[in-house]
Tab-separated table of C-alpha atoms and ligand atoms in Angstrom:
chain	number	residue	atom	x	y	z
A	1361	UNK	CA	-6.284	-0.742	17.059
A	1362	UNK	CA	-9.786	-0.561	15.670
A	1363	UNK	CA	-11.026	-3.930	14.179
A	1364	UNK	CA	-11.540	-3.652	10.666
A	1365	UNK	CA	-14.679	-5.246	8.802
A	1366	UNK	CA	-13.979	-6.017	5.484
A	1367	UNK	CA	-17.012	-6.752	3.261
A	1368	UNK	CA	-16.861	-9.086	-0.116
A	1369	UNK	CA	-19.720	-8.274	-2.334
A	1370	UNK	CA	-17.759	-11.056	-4.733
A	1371	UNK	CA	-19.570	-10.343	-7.845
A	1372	UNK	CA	-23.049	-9.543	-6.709
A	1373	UNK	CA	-25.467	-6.682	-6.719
A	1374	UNK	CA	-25.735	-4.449	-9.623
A	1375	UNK	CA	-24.250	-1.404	-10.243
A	1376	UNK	CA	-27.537	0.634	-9.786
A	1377	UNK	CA	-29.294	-1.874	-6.921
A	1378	UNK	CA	-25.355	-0.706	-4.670
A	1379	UNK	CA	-26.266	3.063	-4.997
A	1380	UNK	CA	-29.598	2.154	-2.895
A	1381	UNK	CA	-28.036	-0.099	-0.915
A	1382	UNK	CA	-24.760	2.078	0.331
A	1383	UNK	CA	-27.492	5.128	0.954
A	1384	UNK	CA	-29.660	2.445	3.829
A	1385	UNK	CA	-26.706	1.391	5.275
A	1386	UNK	CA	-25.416	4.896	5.611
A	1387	UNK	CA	-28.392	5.854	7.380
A	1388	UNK	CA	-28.863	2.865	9.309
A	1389	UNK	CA	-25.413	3.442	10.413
A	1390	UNK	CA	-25.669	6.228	12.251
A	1391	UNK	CA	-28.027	4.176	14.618
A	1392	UNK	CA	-25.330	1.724	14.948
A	1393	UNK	CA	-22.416	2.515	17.550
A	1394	UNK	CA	-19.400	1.490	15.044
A	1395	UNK	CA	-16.573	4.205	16.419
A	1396	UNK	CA	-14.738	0.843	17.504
A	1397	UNK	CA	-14.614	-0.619	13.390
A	1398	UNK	CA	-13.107	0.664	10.322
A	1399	UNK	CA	-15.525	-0.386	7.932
A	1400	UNK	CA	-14.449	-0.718	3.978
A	1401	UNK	CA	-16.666	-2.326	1.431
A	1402	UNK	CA	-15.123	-4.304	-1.017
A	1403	UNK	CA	-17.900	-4.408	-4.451
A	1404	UNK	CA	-16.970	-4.983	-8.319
A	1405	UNK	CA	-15.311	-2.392	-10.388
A	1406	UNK	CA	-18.488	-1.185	-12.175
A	1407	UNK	CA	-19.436	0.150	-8.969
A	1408	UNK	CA	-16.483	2.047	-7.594
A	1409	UNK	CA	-17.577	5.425	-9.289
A	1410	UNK	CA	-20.840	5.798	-7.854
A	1411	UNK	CA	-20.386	4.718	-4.399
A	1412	UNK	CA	-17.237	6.798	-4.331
A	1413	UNK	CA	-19.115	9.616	-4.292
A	1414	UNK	CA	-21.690	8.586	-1.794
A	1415	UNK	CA	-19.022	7.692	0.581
A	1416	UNK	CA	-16.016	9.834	0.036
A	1417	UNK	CA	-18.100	11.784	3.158
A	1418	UNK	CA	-18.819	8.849	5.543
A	1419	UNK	CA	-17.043	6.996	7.637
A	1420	UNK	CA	-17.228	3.692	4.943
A	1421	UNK	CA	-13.919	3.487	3.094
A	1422	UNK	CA	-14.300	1.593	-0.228
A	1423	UNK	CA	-12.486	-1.508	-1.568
A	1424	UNK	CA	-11.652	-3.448	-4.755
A	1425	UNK	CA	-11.174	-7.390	-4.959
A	1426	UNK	CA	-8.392	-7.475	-7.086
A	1427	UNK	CA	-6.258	-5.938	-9.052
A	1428	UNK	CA	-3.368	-6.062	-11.658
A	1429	UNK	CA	0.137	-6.495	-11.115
A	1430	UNK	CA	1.062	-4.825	-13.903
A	1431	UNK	CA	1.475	-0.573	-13.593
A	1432	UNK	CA	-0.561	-0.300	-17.337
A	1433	UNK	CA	-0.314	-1.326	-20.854
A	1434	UNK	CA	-1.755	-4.018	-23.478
A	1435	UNK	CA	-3.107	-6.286	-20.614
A	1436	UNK	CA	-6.861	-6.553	-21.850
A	1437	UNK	CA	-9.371	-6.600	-19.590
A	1438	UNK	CA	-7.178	-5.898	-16.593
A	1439	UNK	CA	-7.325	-2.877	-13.807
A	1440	UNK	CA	-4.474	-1.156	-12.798
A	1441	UNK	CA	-3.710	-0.174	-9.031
A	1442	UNK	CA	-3.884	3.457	-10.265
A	1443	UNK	CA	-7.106	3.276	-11.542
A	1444	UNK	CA	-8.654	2.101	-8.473
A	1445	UNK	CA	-6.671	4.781	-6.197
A	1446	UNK	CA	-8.331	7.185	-9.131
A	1447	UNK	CA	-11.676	6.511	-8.091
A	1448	UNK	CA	-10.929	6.632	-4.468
A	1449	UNK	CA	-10.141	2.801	-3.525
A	1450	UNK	CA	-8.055	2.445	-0.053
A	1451	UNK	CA	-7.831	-1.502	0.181
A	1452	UNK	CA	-7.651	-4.199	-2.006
A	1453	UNK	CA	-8.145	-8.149	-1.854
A	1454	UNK	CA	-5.358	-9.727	-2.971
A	1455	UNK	CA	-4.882	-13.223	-3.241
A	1456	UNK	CA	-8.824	-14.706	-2.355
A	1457	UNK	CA	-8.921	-18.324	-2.679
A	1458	UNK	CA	-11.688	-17.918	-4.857
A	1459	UNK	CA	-8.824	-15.908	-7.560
A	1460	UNK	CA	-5.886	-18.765	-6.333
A	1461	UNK	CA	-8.370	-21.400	-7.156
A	1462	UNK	CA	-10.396	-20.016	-10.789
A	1463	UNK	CA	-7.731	-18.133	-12.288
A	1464	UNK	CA	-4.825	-20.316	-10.777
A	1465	UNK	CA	-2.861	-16.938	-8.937
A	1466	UNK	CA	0.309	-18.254	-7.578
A	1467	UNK	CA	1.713	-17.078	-4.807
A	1468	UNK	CA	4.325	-15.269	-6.882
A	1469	UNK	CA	1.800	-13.512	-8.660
A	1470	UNK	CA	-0.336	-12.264	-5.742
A	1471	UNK	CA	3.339	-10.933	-4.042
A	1472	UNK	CA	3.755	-8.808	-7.190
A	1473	UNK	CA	-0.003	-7.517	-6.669
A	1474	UNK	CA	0.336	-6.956	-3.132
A	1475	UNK	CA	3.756	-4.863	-4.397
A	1476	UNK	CA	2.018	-2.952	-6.631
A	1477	UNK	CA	-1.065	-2.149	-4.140
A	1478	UNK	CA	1.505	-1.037	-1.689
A	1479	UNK	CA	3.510	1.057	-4.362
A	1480	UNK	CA	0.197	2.868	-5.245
A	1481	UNK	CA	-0.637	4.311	-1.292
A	1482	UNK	CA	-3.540	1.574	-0.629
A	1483	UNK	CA	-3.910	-1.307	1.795
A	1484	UNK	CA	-3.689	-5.076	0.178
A	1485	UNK	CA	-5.656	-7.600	2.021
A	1486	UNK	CA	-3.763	-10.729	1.800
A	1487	UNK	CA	-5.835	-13.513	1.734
A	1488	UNK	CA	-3.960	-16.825	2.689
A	1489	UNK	CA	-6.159	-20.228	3.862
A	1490	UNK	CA	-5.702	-24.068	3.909
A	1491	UNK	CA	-8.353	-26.309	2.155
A	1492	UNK	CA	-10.382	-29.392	3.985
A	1493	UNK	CA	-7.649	-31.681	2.786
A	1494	UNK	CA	-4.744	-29.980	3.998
A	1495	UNK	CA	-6.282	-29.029	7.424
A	1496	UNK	CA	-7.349	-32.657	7.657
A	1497	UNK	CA	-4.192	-33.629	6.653
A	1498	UNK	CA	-2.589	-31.553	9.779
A	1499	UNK	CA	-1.053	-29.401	7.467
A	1500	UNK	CA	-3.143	-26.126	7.474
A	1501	UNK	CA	-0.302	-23.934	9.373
A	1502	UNK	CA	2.627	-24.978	6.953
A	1503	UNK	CA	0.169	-24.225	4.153
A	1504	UNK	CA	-1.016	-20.729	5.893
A	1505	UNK	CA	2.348	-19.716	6.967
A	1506	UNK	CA	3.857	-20.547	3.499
A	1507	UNK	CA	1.345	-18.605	1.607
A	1508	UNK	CA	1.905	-15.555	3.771
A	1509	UNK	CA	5.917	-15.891	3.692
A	1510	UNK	CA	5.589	-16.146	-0.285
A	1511	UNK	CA	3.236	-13.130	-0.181
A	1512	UNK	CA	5.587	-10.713	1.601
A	1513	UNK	CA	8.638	-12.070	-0.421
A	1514	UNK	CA	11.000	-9.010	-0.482
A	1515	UNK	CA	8.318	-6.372	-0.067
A	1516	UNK	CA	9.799	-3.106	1.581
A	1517	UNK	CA	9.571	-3.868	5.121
A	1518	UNK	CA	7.933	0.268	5.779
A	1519	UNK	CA	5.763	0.244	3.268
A	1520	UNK	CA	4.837	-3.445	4.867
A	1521	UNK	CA	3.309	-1.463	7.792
A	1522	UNK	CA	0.168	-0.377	6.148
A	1523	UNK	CA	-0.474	-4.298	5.464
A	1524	UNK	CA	-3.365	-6.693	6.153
A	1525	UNK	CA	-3.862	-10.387	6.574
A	1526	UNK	CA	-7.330	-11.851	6.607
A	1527	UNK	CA	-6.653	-15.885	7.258
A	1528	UNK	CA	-9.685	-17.600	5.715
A	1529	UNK	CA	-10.190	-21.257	5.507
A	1530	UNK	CA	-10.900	-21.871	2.301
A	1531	UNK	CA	-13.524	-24.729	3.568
A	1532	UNK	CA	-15.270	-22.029	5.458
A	1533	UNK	CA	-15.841	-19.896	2.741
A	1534	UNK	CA	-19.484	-19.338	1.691
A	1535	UNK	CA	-20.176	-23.220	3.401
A	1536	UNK	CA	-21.867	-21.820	6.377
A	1537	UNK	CA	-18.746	-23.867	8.466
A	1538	UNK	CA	-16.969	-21.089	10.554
A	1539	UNK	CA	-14.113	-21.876	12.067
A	1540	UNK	CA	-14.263	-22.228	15.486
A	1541	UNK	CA	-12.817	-18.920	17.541
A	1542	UNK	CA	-10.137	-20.869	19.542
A	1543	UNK	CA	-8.950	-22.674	15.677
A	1544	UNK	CA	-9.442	-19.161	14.358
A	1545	UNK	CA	-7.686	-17.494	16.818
A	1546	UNK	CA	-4.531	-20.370	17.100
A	1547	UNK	CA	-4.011	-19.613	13.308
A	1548	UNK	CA	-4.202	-15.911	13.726
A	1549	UNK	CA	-1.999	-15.908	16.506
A	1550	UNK	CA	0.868	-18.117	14.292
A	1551	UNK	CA	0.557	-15.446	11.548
A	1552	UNK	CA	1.074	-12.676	14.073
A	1553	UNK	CA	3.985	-14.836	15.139
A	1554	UNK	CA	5.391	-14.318	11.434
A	1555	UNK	CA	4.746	-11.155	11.325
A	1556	UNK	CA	6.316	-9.953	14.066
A	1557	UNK	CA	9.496	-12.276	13.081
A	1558	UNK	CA	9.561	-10.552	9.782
A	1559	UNK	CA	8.870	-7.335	10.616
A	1560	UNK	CA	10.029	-6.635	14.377
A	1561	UNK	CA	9.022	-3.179	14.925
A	1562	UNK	CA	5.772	-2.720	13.498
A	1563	UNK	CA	4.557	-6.819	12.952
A	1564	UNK	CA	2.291	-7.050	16.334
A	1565	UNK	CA	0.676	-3.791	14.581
A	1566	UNK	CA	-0.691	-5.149	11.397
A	1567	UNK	CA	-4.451	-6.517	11.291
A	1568	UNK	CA	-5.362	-9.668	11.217
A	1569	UNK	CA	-8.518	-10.461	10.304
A	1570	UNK	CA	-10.896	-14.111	9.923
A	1571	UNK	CA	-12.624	-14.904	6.757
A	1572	UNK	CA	-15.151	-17.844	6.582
A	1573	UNK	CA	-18.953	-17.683	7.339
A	1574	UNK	CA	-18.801	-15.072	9.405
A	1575	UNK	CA	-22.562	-13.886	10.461
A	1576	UNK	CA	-23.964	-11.701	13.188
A	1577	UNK	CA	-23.944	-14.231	15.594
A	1578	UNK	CA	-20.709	-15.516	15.557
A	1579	UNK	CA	-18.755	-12.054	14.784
A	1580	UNK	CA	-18.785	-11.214	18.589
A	1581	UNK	CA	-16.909	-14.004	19.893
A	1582	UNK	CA	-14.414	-14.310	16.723
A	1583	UNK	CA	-13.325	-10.489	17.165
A	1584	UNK	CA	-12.889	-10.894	20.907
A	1585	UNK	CA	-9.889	-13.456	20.213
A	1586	UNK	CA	-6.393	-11.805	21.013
A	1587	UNK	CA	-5.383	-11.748	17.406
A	1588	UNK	CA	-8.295	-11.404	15.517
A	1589	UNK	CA	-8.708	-7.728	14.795
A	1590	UNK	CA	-11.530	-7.727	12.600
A	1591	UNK	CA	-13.844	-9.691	9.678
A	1592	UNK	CA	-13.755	-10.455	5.756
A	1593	UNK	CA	-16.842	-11.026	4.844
A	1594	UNK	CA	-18.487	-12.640	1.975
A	1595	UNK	CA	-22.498	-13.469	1.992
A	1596	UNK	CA	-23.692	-12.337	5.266
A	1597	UNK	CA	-22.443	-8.462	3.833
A	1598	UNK	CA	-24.949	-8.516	0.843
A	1599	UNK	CA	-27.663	-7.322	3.208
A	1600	UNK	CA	-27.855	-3.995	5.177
A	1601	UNK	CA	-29.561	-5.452	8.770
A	1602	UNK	CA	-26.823	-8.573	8.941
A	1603	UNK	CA	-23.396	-6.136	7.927
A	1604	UNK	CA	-24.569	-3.688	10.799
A	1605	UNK	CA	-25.058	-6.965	13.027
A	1606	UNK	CA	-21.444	-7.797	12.361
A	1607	UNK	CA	-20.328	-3.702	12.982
A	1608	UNK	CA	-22.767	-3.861	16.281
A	1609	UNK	CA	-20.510	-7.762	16.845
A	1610	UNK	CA	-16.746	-4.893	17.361
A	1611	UNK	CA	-18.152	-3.496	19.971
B	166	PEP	C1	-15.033	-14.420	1.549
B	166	PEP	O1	-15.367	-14.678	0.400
B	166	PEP	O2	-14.009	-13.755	1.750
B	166	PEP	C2	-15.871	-14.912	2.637
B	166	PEP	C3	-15.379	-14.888	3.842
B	166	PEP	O3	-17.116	-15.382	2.291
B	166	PEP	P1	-18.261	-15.891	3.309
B	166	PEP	O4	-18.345	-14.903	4.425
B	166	PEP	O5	-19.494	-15.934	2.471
B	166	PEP	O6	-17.819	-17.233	3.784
């Protein structure tokens, strides 16, 4: 399976500053061995349009960070999963702890997204993560596990196949703490556990990815765990020279 990096522009970069931006890392890709990565860049909505176009060629697949759960109607100021497969989206965050914690998403909510993302032929990134408290607390497992089991509830086991899971701790998250790769890797390997539980022919097949802090220097030894196959990231993606670090850290 090829490792998937994931990046999380959050809401940064202007429409017109991405255009320049996509273009240097295009060309500074093809410098950079990345045959091993699937590489999908998650921005804002404002700047779907535009960088569809400059990557609908490339190898860079292109990604929203959320979406509604609703199929269309009077729900102002919302996007529908049809609008993003419209202007060529294949994945979609779902369930950030940056959207459970501002906007208060419940778990029941972010099931009926990841539904819907399914439903509309793109990949939902399901986000799940324990805070300080909880980890402290020995509790981060129960937490992860129960946000993934609530995320999944009744989803159609085939179209569950095309799923991924990117397990960030929501204390490493834009703090500079990463996680360390053998905690990383002993959470990843519980939700693979789950997975494979749930779904027993295809669960050892979906991606896992880690979330938190992730920067060229530690992407290496995260993505060489078992069940780690790949990277959401959040700041170190803004620039061109660190995102092609992380690509260069699949190898
Ligand atoms: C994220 O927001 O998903 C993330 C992992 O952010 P950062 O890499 O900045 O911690």
């Amino acid at each position: 399976m090829k490792t998937l990096i994931a990046a999380n522009w959050k809401m940064n970069k202007l429409p017109s500053e991405s255009e320049g931006w996509a273009r240097d890392f295009l060309a500074q890709l093809q410098d950079t061995p990345h045959d091993h990565a699937d590489i999908v860049l998650c921005t804002p909505y404002l700047h779907l349009t535009s960088l569809n176009t400059l990557l609908v060629a490339s190898p860079v697949r292109l990604g929203a960070q959320d979406v509604s759960a609703h199929d269309e109607g009077a729900y102002t100021g919302e996007i529908a999963a049809k609008m993003l497969f419209d202007v060529g989206v294949n994945y979609v965050i779902v369930g950030h702890s940056e959207r459970r914690a501002y906007h208060n998403e419940s778990d029941a909510l972010i099931r009926d997204k990841v539904e819907r993302v399914l439903a509309t032929d793109m990949v939902p990134i399901l986000c799940v993560g324990e805070v300080l408290e909880q980890r402290e607390g020995g509790e981060a497992k129960k937490v992860v596990l129960g946000q993934l089991e609530a995320g999944l509830e009744g989803l159609e086991p085939s179209d569950a196949a095309r799923l991924v899971v990117a397990y960030e701790p929501v204390w490493a998250i834009g703090t500079g703490q990463t996680a360390t790769a053998e905690d990383a890797q002993e959470m990843c390997s519980a939700i693979r556990e789950a997975l494979t539980t749930r779904y027993p022919n295809f669960g050892k097949d979906v991606r896992v990815l880690y979330g938190g802090s992730v920067k060229p220097g530690s992407a290496a030894e995260l993505f060489s765990q078992n069940d780690i196959d790949g990277g959401l990231i959040g700041g170190a993606s803004l620039d061109v020279a660190s995102l092609l670090g992380i690509v260069g850290g699949a190898a």
